[in-house]
Amino acid sequence: MADSSVYKIIELIGTSEVSWEEAATLAVNRASKTLKDLRIAEVTQMDLKIEDGKVAAFRCRIRLSFKYLGE
């Protein structure tokens, strides 16, 4: 089973004043600074922050998997 691997999944929320795509990208980019072997990011929810009747921010919730190297 030399090719077998185990992956861990975490949930993150990215925010952006520009777009949902940027919000998701920011979350992945931030996670990549401390986690290794990122594999899949699944968008599970998107929502908006509204202030004074206008969109103030985009929020993107993602489930991110990475190779688990723990014992």
GROMACS .gro file of N, CA, C and O in nm:
model
  284
    1MET      N    1   0.082  -0.119   0.000
    1MET     CA    2   0.000   0.000   0.000
    1MET      C    3   0.087   0.126   0.000
    1MET      O    4   0.057   0.223   0.067
    2ALA      N    5   0.191   0.125  -0.076
    2ALA     CA    6   0.283   0.238  -0.081
    2ALA      C    7   0.217   0.363  -0.139
    2ALA      O    8   0.257   0.474  -0.108
    3ASP      N    9   0.114   0.347  -0.223
    3ASP     CA   10   0.048   0.460  -0.286
    3ASP      C   11  -0.070   0.512  -0.204
    3ASP      O   12  -0.136   0.606  -0.244
    4SER      N   13  -0.097   0.453  -0.090
    4SER     CA   14  -0.210   0.494  -0.007
    4SER      C   15  -0.179   0.625   0.064
    4SER      O   16  -0.066   0.650   0.105
    5SER      N   17  -0.281   0.708   0.080
    5SER     CA   18  -0.267   0.835   0.149
    5SER      C   19  -0.389   0.862   0.234
    5SER      O   20  -0.496   0.805   0.212
    6VAL      N   21  -0.374   0.949   0.332
    6VAL     CA   22  -0.484   0.994   0.416
    6VAL      C   23  -0.490   1.146   0.404
    6VAL      O   24  -0.386   1.213   0.404
    7TYR      N   25  -0.611   1.199   0.395
    7TYR     CA   26  -0.628   1.342   0.382
    7TYR      C   27  -0.715   1.395   0.496
    7TYR      O   28  -0.805   1.327   0.542
    8LYS      N   29  -0.685   1.516   0.538
    8LYS     CA   30  -0.762   1.583   0.642
    8LYS      C   31  -0.841   1.694   0.574
    8LYS      O   32  -0.794   1.754   0.477
    9ILE      N   33  -0.961   1.723   0.625
    9ILE     CA   34  -1.044   1.829   0.570
    9ILE      C   35  -1.069   1.934   0.678
    9ILE      O   36  -1.105   1.901   0.791
   10ILE      N   37  -1.048   2.060   0.641
   10ILE     CA   38  -1.080   2.171   0.730
   10ILE      C   39  -1.178   2.264   0.659
   10ILE      O   40  -1.192   2.259   0.537
   11GLU      N   41  -1.244   2.347   0.735
   11GLU     CA   42  -1.338   2.442   0.678
   11GLU      C   43  -1.285   2.583   0.701
   11GLU      O   44  -1.241   2.616   0.812
   12LEU      N   45  -1.288   2.664   0.597
   12LEU     CA   46  -1.239   2.802   0.603
   12LEU      C   47  -1.343   2.895   0.542
   12LEU      O   48  -1.422   2.853   0.457
   13ILE      N   49  -1.339   3.021   0.583
   13ILE     CA   50  -1.423   3.123   0.522
   13ILE      C   51  -1.332   3.237   0.477
   13ILE      O   52  -1.259   3.295   0.558
   14GLY      N   53  -1.335   3.265   0.347
   14GLY     CA   54  -1.261   3.377   0.292
   14GLY      C   55  -1.356   3.492   0.266
   14GLY      O   56  -1.473   3.470   0.234
   15THR      N   57  -1.307   3.614   0.278
   15THR     CA   58  -1.390   3.732   0.250
   15THR      C   59  -1.317   3.824   0.153
   15THR      O   60  -1.195   3.829   0.149
   16SER      N   61  -1.398   3.894   0.074
   16SER     CA   62  -1.343   3.986  -0.025
   16SER      C   63  -1.445   4.095  -0.052
   16SER      O   64  -1.566   4.069  -0.050
   17GLU      N   65  -1.399   4.213  -0.080
   17GLU     CA   66  -1.488   4.321  -0.123
   17GLU      C   67  -1.511   4.317  -0.273
   17GLU      O   68  -1.591   4.394  -0.325
   18VAL      N   69  -1.443   4.226  -0.344
   18VAL     CA   70  -1.447   4.221  -0.490
   18VAL      C   71  -1.538   4.111  -0.544
   18VAL      O   72  -1.624   4.137  -0.628
   19SER      N   73  -1.517   3.983  -0.499
   19SER     CA   74  -1.594   3.872  -0.556
   19SER      C   75  -1.584   3.748  -0.469
   19SER      O   76  -1.498   3.738  -0.382
   20TRP      N   77  -1.674   3.652  -0.497
   20TRP     CA   78  -1.667   3.522  -0.430
   20TRP      C   79  -1.540   3.449  -0.471
   20TRP      O   80  -1.478   3.381  -0.391
   21GLU      N   81  -1.503   3.461  -0.598
   21GLU     CA   82  -1.382   3.394  -0.647
   21GLU      C   83  -1.259   3.443  -0.571
   21GLU      O   84  -1.176   3.364  -0.529
   22GLU      N   85  -1.250   3.573  -0.552
   22GLU     CA   86  -1.137   3.627  -0.477
   22GLU      C   87  -1.141   3.581  -0.331
   22GLU      O   88  -1.038   3.550  -0.272
   23ALA      N   89  -1.259   3.574  -0.273
   23ALA     CA   90  -1.273   3.528  -0.135
   23ALA      C   91  -1.221   3.386  -0.119
   23ALA      O   92  -1.148   3.354  -0.026
   24ALA      N   93  -1.260   3.297  -0.212
   24ALA     CA   94  -1.213   3.159  -0.208
   24ALA      C   95  -1.063   3.152  -0.229
   24ALA      O   96  -0.992   3.078  -0.160
   25THR      N   97  -1.013   3.228  -0.324
   25THR     CA   98  -0.870   3.230  -0.354
   25THR      C   99  -0.789   3.277  -0.234
   25THR      O  100  -0.684   3.220  -0.202
   26LEU      N  101  -0.837   3.379  -0.167
   26LEU     CA  102  -0.767   3.430  -0.048
   26LEU      C  103  -0.760   3.325   0.062
   26LEU      O  104  -0.657   3.310   0.129
   27ALA      N  105  -0.869   3.251   0.081
   27ALA     CA  106  -0.870   3.146   0.184
   27ALA      C  107  -0.768   3.037   0.151
   27ALA      O  108  -0.692   2.993   0.239
   28VAL      N  109  -0.764   2.994   0.025
   28VAL     CA  110  -0.668   2.891  -0.016
   28VAL      C  111  -0.525   2.943  -0.005
   28VAL      O  112  -0.436   2.874   0.046
   29ASN      N  113  -0.502   3.064  -0.051
   29ASN     CA  114  -0.367   3.121  -0.044
   29ASN      C  115  -0.317   3.133   0.100
   29ASN      O  116  -0.201   3.103   0.129
   30ARG      N  117  -0.405   3.172   0.190
   30ARG     CA  118  -0.367   3.185   0.330
   30ARG      C  119  -0.336   3.048   0.390
   30ARG      O  120  -0.237   3.029   0.461
   31ALA      N  121  -0.420   2.950   0.360
   31ALA     CA  122  -0.398   2.815   0.412
   31ALA      C  123  -0.268   2.756   0.359
   31ALA      O  124  -0.198   2.683   0.430
   32SER      N  125  -0.232   2.787   0.236
   32SER     CA  126  -0.111   2.731   0.176
   32SER      C  127   0.017   2.779   0.244
   32SER      O  128   0.122   2.720   0.225
   33LYS      N  129   0.007   2.883   0.325
   33LYS     CA  130   0.124   2.933   0.397
   33LYS      C  131   0.162   2.844   0.514
   33LYS      O  132   0.277   2.846   0.558
   34THR      N  133   0.066   2.766   0.566
   34THR     CA  134   0.095   2.681   0.682
   34THR      C  135   0.066   2.534   0.659
   34THR      O  136   0.108   2.451   0.738
   35LEU      N  137  -0.006   2.501   0.553
   35LEU     CA  138  -0.040   2.361   0.524
   35LEU      C  139   0.030   2.316   0.397
   35LEU      O  140   0.046   2.394   0.303
   36LYS      N  141   0.070   2.191   0.393
   36LYS     CA  142   0.139   2.135   0.277
   36LYS      C  143   0.048   2.039   0.202
   36LYS      O  144  -0.044   1.981   0.259
   37ASP      N  145   0.075   2.019   0.077
   37ASP     CA  146   0.004   1.923  -0.009
   37ASP      C  147  -0.147   1.946  -0.011
   37ASP      O  148  -0.226   1.854   0.008
   38LEU      N  149  -0.188   2.073  -0.035
   38LEU     CA  150  -0.330   2.101  -0.050
   38LEU      C  151  -0.380   2.027  -0.173
   38LEU      O  152  -0.311   2.018  -0.275
   39ARG      N  153  -0.502   1.973  -0.166
   39ARG     CA  154  -0.553   1.889  -0.275
   39ARG      C  155  -0.678   1.946  -0.339
   39ARG      O  156  -0.678   1.979  -0.455
   40ILE      N  157  -0.786   1.955  -0.264
   40ILE     CA  158  -0.916   1.993  -0.319
   40ILE      C  159  -0.979   2.100  -0.230
   40ILE      O  160  -0.974   2.090  -0.108
   41ALA      N  161  -1.040   2.200  -0.293
   41ALA     CA  162  -1.120   2.298  -0.220
   41ALA      C  163  -1.262   2.290  -0.276
   41ALA      O  164  -1.283   2.307  -0.396
   42GLU      N  165  -1.356   2.262  -0.190
   42GLU     CA  166  -1.496   2.251  -0.229
   42GLU      C  167  -1.572   2.370  -0.172
   42GLU      O  168  -1.574   2.392  -0.049
   43VAL      N  169  -1.634   2.450  -0.256
   43VAL     CA  170  -1.715   2.562  -0.211
   43VAL      C  171  -1.846   2.505  -0.157
   43VAL      O  172  -1.918   2.436  -0.229
   44THR      N  173  -1.873   2.532  -0.030
   44THR     CA  174  -1.995   2.478   0.032
   44THR      C  175  -2.102   2.583   0.053
   44THR      O  176  -2.219   2.549   0.067
   45GLN      N  177  -2.062   2.710   0.055
   45GLN     CA  178  -2.161   2.815   0.078
   45GLN      C  179  -2.104   2.949   0.034
   45GLN      O  180  -1.984   2.976   0.051
   46MET      N  181  -2.189   3.032  -0.024
   46MET     CA  182  -2.151   3.168  -0.058
   46MET      C  183  -2.257   3.260  -0.002
   46MET      O  184  -2.377   3.231  -0.010
   47ASP      N  185  -2.214   3.371   0.057
   47ASP     CA  186  -2.310   3.469   0.104
   47ASP      C  187  -2.251   3.609   0.093
   47ASP      O  188  -2.134   3.625   0.057
   48LEU      N  189  -2.333   3.707   0.122
   48LEU     CA  190  -2.293   3.847   0.110
   48LEU      C  191  -2.310   3.919   0.242
   48LEU      O  192  -2.404   3.893   0.316
   49LYS      N  193  -2.221   4.012   0.267
   49LYS     CA  194  -2.238   4.104   0.379
   49LYS      C  195  -2.299   4.231   0.320
   49LYS      O  196  -2.248   4.284   0.221
   50ILE      N  197  -2.407   4.276   0.379
   50ILE     CA  198  -2.478   4.394   0.327
   50ILE      C  199  -2.473   4.505   0.430
   50ILE      O  200  -2.501   4.483   0.549
   51GLU      N  201  -2.437   4.624   0.384
   51GLU     CA  202  -2.433   4.742   0.470
   51GLU      C  203  -2.503   4.856   0.397
   51GLU      O  204  -2.474   4.882   0.280
   52ASP      N  205  -2.594   4.921   0.464
   52ASP     CA  206  -2.670   5.033   0.406
   52ASP      C  207  -2.735   4.996   0.273
   52ASP      O  208  -2.736   5.073   0.178
   53GLY      N  209  -2.785   4.872   0.264
   53GLY     CA  210  -2.855   4.828   0.145
   53GLY      C  211  -2.766   4.794   0.027
   53GLY      O  212  -2.816   4.768  -0.082
   54LYS      N  213  -2.634   4.790   0.048
   54LYS     CA  214  -2.541   4.760  -0.061
   54LYS      C  215  -2.449   4.646  -0.021
   54LYS      O  216  -2.420   4.627   0.097
   55VAL      N  217  -2.402   4.573  -0.119
   55VAL     CA  218  -2.308   4.463  -0.094
   55VAL      C  219  -2.176   4.522  -0.046
   55VAL      O  220  -2.115   4.605  -0.114
   56ALA      N  221  -2.134   4.480   0.073
   56ALA     CA  222  -2.009   4.530   0.131
   56ALA      C  223  -1.897   4.427   0.119
   56ALA      O  224  -1.779   4.463   0.114
   57ALA      N  225  -1.934   4.298   0.116
   57ALA     CA  226  -1.831   4.194   0.107
   57ALA      C  227  -1.893   4.063   0.060
   57ALA      O  228  -2.011   4.036   0.083
   58PHE      N  229  -1.810   3.983  -0.005
   58PHE     CA  230  -1.845   3.849  -0.049
   58PHE      C  231  -1.779   3.751   0.047
   58PHE      O  232  -1.662   3.769   0.082
   59ARG      N  233  -1.853   3.650   0.089
   59ARG     CA  234  -1.797   3.547   0.178
   59ARG      C  235  -1.812   3.412   0.112
   59ARG      O  236  -1.918   3.380   0.060
   60CYS      N  237  -1.705   3.335   0.116
   60CYS     CA  238  -1.705   3.203   0.054
   60CYS      C  239  -1.655   3.101   0.155
   60CYS      O  240  -1.543   3.112   0.206
   61ARG      N  241  -1.741   3.004   0.188
   61ARG     CA  242  -1.703   2.898   0.281
   61ARG      C  243  -1.654   2.780   0.197
   61ARG      O  244  -1.720   2.738   0.103
   62ILE      N  245  -1.535   2.729   0.232
   62ILE     CA  246  -1.478   2.617   0.158
   62ILE      C  247  -1.435   2.506   0.252
   62ILE      O  248  -1.403   2.531   0.368
   63ARG      N  249  -1.440   2.384   0.199
   63ARG     CA  250  -1.382   2.267   0.268
   63ARG      C  251  -1.254   2.235   0.191
   63ARG      O  252  -1.258   2.214   0.070
   64LEU      N  253  -1.144   2.236   0.262
   64LEU     CA  254  -1.012   2.221   0.200
   64LEU      C  255  -0.946   2.093   0.249
   64LEU      O  256  -0.940   2.069   0.369
   65SER      N  257  -0.900   2.011   0.156
   65SER     CA  258  -0.832   1.888   0.196
   65SER      C  259  -0.683   1.899   0.170
   65SER      O  260  -0.639   1.966   0.077
   66PHE      N  261  -0.606   1.832   0.258
   66PHE     CA  262  -0.462   1.830   0.243
   66PHE      C  263  -0.411   1.695   0.295
   66PHE      O  264  -0.478   1.628   0.374
   67LYS      N  265  -0.295   1.658   0.249
   67LYS     CA  266  -0.237   1.528   0.287
   67LYS      C  267  -0.205   1.531   0.436
   67LYS      O  268  -0.139   1.622   0.484
   68TYR      N  269  -0.253   1.430   0.507
   68TYR     CA  270  -0.232   1.419   0.651
   68TYR      C  271  -0.104   1.342   0.678
   68TYR      O  272  -0.091   1.226   0.637
   69LEU      N  273  -0.011   1.406   0.746
   69LEU     CA  274   0.119   1.344   0.773
   69LEU      C  275   0.137   1.309   0.920
   69LEU      O  276   0.243   1.263   0.960
   70GLY      N  277   0.034   1.330   1.002
   70GLY     CA  278   0.042   1.300   1.145
   70GLY      C  279   0.051   1.151   1.170
   70GLY      O  280   0.031   1.070   1.083
   71GLU      N  281   0.081   1.120   1.295
   71GLU     CA  282   0.095   0.978   1.333
   71GLU      C  283  -0.039   0.917   1.369
   71GLU      O  284  -0.127   0.976   1.416
   0.00000   0.00000   0.00000
